[in-house]
Short mmCIF file of C-alpha atoms in Angstrom, two decimals:
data_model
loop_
_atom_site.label_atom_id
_atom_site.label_comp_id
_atom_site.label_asym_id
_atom_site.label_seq_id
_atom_site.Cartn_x
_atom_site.Cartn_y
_atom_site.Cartn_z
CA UNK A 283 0.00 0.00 0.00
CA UNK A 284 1.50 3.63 -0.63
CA UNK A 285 2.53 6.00 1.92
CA UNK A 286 -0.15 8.52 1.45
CA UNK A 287 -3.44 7.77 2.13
CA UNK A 288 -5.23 4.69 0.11
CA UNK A 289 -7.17 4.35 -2.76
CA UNK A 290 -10.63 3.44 -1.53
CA UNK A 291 -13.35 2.00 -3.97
CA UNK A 292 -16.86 1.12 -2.30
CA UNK A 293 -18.77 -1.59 -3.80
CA UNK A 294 -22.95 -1.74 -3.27
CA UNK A 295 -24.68 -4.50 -4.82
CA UNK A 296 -27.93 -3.19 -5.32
CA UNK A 297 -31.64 -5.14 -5.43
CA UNK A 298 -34.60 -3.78 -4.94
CA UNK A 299 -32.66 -1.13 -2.58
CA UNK A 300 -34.79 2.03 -4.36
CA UNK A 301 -35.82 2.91 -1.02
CA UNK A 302 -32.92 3.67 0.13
CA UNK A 303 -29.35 3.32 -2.17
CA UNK A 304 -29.33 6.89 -3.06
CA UNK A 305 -29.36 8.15 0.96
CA UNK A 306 -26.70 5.23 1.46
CA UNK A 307 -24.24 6.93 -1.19
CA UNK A 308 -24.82 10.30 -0.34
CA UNK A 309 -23.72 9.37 3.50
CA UNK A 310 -20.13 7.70 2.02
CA UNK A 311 -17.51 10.00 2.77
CA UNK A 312 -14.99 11.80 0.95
CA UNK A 313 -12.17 8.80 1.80
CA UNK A 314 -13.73 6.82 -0.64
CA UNK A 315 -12.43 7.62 -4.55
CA UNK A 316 -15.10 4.89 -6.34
CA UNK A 317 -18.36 3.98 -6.00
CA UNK A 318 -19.17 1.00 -7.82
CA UNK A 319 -23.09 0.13 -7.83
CA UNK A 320 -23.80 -3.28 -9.38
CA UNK A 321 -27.42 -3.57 -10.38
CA UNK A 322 -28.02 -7.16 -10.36
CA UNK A 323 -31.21 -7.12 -12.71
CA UNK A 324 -33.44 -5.57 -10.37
CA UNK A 325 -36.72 -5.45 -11.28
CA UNK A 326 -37.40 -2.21 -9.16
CA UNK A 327 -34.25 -0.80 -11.51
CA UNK A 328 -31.97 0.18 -8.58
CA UNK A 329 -29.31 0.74 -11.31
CA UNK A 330 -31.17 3.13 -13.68
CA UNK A 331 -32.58 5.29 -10.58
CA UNK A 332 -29.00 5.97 -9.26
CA UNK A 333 -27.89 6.95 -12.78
CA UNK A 334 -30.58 9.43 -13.14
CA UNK A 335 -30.76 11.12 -9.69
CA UNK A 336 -27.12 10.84 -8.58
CA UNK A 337 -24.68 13.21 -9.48
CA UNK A 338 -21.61 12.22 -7.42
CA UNK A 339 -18.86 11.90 -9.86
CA UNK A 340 -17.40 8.87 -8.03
CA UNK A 341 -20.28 6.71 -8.72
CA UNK A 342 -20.14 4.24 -11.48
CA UNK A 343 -23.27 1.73 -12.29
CA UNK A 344 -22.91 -1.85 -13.52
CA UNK A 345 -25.55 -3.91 -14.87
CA UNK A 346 -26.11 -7.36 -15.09
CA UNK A 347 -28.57 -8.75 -17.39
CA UNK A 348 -29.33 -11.64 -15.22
CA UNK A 349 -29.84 -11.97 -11.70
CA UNK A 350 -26.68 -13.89 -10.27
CA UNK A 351 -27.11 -13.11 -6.64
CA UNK A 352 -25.11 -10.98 -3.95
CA UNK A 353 -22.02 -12.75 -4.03
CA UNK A 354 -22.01 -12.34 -8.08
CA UNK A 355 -22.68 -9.11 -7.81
CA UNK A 356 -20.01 -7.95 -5.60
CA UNK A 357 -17.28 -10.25 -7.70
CA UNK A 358 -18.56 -7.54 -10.64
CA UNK A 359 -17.79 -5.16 -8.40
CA UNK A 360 -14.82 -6.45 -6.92
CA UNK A 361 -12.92 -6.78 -10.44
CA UNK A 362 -13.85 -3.30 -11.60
CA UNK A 363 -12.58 -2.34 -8.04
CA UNK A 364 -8.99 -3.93 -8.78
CA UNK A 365 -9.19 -2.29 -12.34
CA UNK A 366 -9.55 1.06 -11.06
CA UNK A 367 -6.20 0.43 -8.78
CA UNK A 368 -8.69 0.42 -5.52
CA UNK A 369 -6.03 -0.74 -2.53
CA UNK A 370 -8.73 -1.44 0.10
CA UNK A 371 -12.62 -2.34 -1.55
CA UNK A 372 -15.28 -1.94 0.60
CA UNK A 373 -18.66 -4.03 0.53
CA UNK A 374 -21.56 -1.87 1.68
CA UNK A 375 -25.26 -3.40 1.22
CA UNK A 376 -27.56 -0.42 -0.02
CA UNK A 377 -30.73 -1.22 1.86
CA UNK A 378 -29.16 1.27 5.05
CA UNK A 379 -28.78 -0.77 7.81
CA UNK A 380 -24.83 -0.44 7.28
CA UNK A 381 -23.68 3.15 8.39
CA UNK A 382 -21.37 4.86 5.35
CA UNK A 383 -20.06 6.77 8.37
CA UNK A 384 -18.06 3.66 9.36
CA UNK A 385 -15.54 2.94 6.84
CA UNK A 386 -13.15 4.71 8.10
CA UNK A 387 -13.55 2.45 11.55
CA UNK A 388 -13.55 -0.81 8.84
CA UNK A 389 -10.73 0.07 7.02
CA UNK A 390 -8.49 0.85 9.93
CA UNK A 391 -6.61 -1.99 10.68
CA UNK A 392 -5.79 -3.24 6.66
CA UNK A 393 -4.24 0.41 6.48
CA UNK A 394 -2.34 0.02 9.93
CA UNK A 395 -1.01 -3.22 8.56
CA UNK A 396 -2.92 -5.54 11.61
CA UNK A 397 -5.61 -7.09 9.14
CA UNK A 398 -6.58 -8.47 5.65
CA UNK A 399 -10.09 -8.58 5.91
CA UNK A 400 -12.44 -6.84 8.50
CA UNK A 401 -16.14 -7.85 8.79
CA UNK A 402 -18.52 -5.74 11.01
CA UNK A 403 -19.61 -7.16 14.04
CA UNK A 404 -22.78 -6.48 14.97
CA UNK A 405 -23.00 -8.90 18.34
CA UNK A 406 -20.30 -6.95 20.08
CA UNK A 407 -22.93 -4.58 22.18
CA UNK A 408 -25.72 -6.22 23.95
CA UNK A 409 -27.34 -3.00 23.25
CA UNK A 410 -27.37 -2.97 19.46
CA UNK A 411 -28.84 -6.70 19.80
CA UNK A 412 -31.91 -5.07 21.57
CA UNK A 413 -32.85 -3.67 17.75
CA UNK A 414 -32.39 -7.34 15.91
CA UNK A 415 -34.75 -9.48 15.44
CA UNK A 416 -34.63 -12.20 17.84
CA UNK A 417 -35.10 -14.64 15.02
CA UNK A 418 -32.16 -13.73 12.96
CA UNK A 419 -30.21 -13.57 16.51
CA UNK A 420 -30.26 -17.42 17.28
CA UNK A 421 -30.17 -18.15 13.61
CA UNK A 422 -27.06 -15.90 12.84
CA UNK A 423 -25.41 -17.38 15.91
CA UNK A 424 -26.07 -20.79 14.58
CA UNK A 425 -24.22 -20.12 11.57
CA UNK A 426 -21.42 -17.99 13.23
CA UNK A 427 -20.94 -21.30 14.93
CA UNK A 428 -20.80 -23.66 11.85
CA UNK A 429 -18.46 -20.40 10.37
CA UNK A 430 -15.94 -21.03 12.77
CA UNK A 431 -15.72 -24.77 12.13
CA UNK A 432 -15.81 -24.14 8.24
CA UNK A 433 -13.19 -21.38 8.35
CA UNK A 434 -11.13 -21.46 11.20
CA UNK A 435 -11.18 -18.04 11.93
CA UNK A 436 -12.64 -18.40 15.99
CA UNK A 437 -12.20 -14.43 16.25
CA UNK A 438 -15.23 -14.24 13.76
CA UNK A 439 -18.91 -13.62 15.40
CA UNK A 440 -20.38 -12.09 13.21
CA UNK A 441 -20.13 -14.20 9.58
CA UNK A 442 -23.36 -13.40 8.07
CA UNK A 443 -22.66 -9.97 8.47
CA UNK A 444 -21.65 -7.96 4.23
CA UNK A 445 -19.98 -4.74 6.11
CA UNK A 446 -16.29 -5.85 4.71
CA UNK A 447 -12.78 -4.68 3.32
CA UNK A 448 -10.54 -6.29 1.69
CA UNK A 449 -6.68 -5.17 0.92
CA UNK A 450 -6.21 -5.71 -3.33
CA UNK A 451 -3.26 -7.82 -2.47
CA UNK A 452 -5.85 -10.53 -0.69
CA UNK A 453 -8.78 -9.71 -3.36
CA UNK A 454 -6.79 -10.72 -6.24
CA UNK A 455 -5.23 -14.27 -4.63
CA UNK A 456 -9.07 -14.95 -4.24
CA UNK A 457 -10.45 -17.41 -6.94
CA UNK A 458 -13.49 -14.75 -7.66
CA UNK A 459 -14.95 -17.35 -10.58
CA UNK A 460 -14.91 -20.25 -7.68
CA UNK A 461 -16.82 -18.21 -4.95
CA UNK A 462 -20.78 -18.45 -4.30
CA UNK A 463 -23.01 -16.71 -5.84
CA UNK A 464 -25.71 -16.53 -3.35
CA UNK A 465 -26.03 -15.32 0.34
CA UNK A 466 -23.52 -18.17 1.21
CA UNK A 467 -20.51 -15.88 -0.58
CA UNK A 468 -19.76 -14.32 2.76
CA UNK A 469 -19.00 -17.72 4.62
CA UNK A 470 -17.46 -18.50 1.17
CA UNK A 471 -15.21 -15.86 1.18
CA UNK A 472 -14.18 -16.36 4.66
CA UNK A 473 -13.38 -19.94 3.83
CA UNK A 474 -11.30 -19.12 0.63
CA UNK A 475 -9.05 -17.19 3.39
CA UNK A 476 -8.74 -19.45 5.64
CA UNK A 477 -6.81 -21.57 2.89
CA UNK A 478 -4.60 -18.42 2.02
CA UNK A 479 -4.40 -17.88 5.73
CA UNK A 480 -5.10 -14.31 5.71
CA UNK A 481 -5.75 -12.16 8.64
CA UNK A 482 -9.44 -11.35 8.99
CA UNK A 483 -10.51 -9.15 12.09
CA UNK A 484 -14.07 -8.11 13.30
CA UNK A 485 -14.98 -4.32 13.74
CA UNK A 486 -17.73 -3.45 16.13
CA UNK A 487 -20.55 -1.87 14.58
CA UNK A 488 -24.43 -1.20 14.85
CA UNK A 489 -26.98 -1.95 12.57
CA UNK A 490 -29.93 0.20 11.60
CA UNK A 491 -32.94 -1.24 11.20
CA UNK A 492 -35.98 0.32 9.91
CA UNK A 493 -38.98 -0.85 7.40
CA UNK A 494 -36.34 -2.24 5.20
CA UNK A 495 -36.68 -6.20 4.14
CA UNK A 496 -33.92 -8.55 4.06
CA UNK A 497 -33.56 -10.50 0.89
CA UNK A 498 -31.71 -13.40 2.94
CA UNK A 499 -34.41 -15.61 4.96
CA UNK A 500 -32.76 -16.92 7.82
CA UNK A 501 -34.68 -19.93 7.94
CA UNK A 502 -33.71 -20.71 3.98
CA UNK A 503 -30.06 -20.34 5.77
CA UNK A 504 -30.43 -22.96 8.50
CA UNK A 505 -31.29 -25.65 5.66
CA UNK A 506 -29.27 -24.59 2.83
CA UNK A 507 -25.81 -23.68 4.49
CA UNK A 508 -25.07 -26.94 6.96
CA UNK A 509 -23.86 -28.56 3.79
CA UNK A 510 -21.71 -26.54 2.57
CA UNK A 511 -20.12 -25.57 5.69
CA UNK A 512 -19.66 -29.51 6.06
CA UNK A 513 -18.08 -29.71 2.85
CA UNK A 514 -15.90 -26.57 3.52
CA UNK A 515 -14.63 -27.97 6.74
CA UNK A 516 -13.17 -31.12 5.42
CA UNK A 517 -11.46 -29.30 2.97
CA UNK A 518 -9.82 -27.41 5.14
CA UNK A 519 -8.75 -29.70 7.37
CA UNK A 520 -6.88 -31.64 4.44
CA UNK A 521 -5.48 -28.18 2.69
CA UNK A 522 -4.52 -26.83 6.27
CA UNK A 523 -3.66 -30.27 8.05
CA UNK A 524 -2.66 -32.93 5.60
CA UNK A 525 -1.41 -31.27 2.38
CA UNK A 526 0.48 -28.40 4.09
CA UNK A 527 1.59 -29.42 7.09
CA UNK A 528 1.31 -32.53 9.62
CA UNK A 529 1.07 -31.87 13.34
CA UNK A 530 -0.10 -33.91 16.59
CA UNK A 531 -3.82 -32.07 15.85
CA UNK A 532 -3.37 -34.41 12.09
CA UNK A 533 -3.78 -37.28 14.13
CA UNK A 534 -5.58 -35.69 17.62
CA UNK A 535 -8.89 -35.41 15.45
CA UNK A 536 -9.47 -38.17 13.16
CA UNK A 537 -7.96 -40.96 16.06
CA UNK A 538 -10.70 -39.15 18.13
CA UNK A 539 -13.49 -39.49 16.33
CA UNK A 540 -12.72 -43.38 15.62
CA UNK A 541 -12.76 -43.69 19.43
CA UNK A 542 -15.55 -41.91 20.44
CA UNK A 543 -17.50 -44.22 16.98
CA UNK A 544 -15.98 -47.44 18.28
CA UNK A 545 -16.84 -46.47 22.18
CA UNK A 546 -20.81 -45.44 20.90
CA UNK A 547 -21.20 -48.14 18.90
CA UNK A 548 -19.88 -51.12 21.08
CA UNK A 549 -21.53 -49.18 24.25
CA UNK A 550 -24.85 -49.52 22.08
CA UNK A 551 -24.16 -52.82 20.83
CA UNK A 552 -23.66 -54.40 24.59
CA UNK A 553 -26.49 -52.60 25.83
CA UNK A 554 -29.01 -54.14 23.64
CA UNK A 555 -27.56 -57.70 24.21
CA UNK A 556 -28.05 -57.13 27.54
CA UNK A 557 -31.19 -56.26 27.25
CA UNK A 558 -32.49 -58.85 24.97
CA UNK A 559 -30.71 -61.36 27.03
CA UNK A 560 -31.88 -59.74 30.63
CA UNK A 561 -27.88 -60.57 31.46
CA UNK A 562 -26.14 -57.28 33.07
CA UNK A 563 -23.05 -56.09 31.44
CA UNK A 564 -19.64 -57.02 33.19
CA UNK A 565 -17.87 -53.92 34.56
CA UNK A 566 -15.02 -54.97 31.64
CA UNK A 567 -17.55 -54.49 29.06
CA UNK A 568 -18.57 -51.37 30.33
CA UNK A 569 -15.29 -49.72 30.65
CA UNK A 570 -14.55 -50.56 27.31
CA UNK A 571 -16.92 -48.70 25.76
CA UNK A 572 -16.61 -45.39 28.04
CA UNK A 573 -13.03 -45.25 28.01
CA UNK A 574 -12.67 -45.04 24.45
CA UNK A 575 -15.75 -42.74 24.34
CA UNK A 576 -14.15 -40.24 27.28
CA UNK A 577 -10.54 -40.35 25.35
CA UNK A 578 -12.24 -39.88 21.89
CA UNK A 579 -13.81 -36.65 23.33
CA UNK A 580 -10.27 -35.66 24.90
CA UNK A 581 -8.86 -35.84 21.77
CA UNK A 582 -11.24 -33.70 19.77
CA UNK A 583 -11.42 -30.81 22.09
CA UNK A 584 -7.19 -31.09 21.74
CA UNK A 585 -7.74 -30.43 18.21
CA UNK A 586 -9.97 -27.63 18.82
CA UNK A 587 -7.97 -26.38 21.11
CA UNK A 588 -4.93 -26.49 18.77
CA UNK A 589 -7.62 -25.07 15.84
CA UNK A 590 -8.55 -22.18 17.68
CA UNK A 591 -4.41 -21.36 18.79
CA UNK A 592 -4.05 -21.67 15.37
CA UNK A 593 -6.10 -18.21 13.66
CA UNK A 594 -3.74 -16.69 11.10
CA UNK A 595 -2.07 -13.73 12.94
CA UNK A 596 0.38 -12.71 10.23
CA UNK A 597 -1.04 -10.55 7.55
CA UNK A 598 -0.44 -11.32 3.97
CA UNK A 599 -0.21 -7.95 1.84
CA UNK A 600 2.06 -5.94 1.34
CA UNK A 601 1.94 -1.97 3.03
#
């Protein structure tokens, strides 16, 4: 990154945001050089409504002729972004419950040199979780739990959450064509860094909510994302654990979870022969089901233990 102050791009994927996309970019401040609104076929013509009523000069408005979702909207964005020699791109949603006034806060630590990737967390103040709804509460910290597990980044709360930046040097090692399309992209994302072991850091923020709608149903989430966070985690555990390096957490997990299997299943196994037979279980058969159990678990919350240890803490661009 140069010396002087960076080159900041902002990009705002924009669907049926009408409402409110023209008070978002008139709140981004004058830090920001580029303003990159993708309309992503909206049928409310978020794109067209910007072009005719804005008149900042730093706005520029994509089209797609197909809808391709959030995440394919902000990889248009992102690779204009990198074309207009943006050093820090900023995601902002333009339905305005992200505050413009906060990129400065967002951007801090890739420009300090501490961070690759910030997210805004918005379940830092039990205050500003007064305002969300309690449904998307337990179901955004059901998937900030299967997050962590996916990406490895245990310093993450908040993984749902589009307030990011990104340093150019991280955006352009990311395999844009291989992300998701959809409202997974921002686990996605995450994930892709995990296997570049990139810095990512959370920045404490509130959201504003007001009569806006979200397009993301948390419910659709609950279903949809499990699998792909499953899939996600065993590839990293064989890019991070097996391909790149070997360590006692290699063997601590998978020896673990055959031992806690073998305990369950021969616990199981006895227990119904002793039932069908009305013969009690000797204390030898007993032990030899819970000790493998008990030393399975110990195992697995070694690895985790080692996991968590183990969050990228050296950043990967260049200042």
């Amino acid at each position: 990154m140069s010396a002087s102050a960076p080159v900041i791009a902002v990009v705002i994927p924009a669907y049926k945001v009408t409402a409110h996309i023209l008070d978002v970019i008139s709140e981004i401040g004058k830090e920001v050089s580029k303003i990159f609104v993708v309309d992503d076929a909206c049928p409310e013509g978020s794109g067209a409504l910007v072009s005719a009523k804005c008149a900042d000069k730093r706005v520029v408005v994509l089209t797609h002729g197909e809808n391709q979702g959030v995440g394919g909207a902000v990889v248009t964005g992102y690779r204009e972004a990198l074309e207009a020699g943006a050093e820090i791109v900023v995601k902002l949603d333009g339905d305005g419950q992200m505050d413009p006034a906060l990129i400065g806060e967002l951007i801090q630590p890739i420009v300090d040199g501490n961070a690759d990737y910030t997210k805004g967390n918005r379940f830092d103040s039990l205050v500003g979780l007064r305002e969300m709804p309690g449904v998307r509460v337990l179901g955004n910290g059901v998937l900030s739990l299967m997050s962590k597990l996916s990406s490895g980044y245990w310093n993450v709360t908040d993984p749902t959450n589009g307030y990011t930046a990104i340093h150019r040097d991280v955006l352009k090692a990311i395999p844009l064509d291989m992300l998701s399309k959809r409202f997974f992209f921002e686990s996605d994302v995450l994930y892709r860094l995990s296997i570049m072991r990139a810095v990512v850091w959370d920045v404490p923020m509130e959201a504003r909510y007001g009569n806006e709608k979200s397009n993301l149903s948390v419910l659709k989430a609950l279903f949809e994302f499990p699998g792909k966070h499953f899939v996600r985690f065993h590839k990293r555990l064989f890019y991070n654990y097996y391909l790149r390096d070997m360590s006692a957490a290699s063997l601590e997990l998978p020896l673990g979870v055959a031992l806690g299997w073998f305990g369950f299943i021969f616990g199981v196994t006895k227990f119904a022969e002793s039932v069908q037979s009305m013969v009690p279980a000797t204390a030898g058969t007993v032990m030899l089901s819970a000790v493998p159990v008990i030393l399975g678990f110990q195992l697995v919350l070694a690895f985790l233990s080692y996991d968590i240890a183990s969050v990228p803490k050296r950043v990967k661009h260049k200042k």
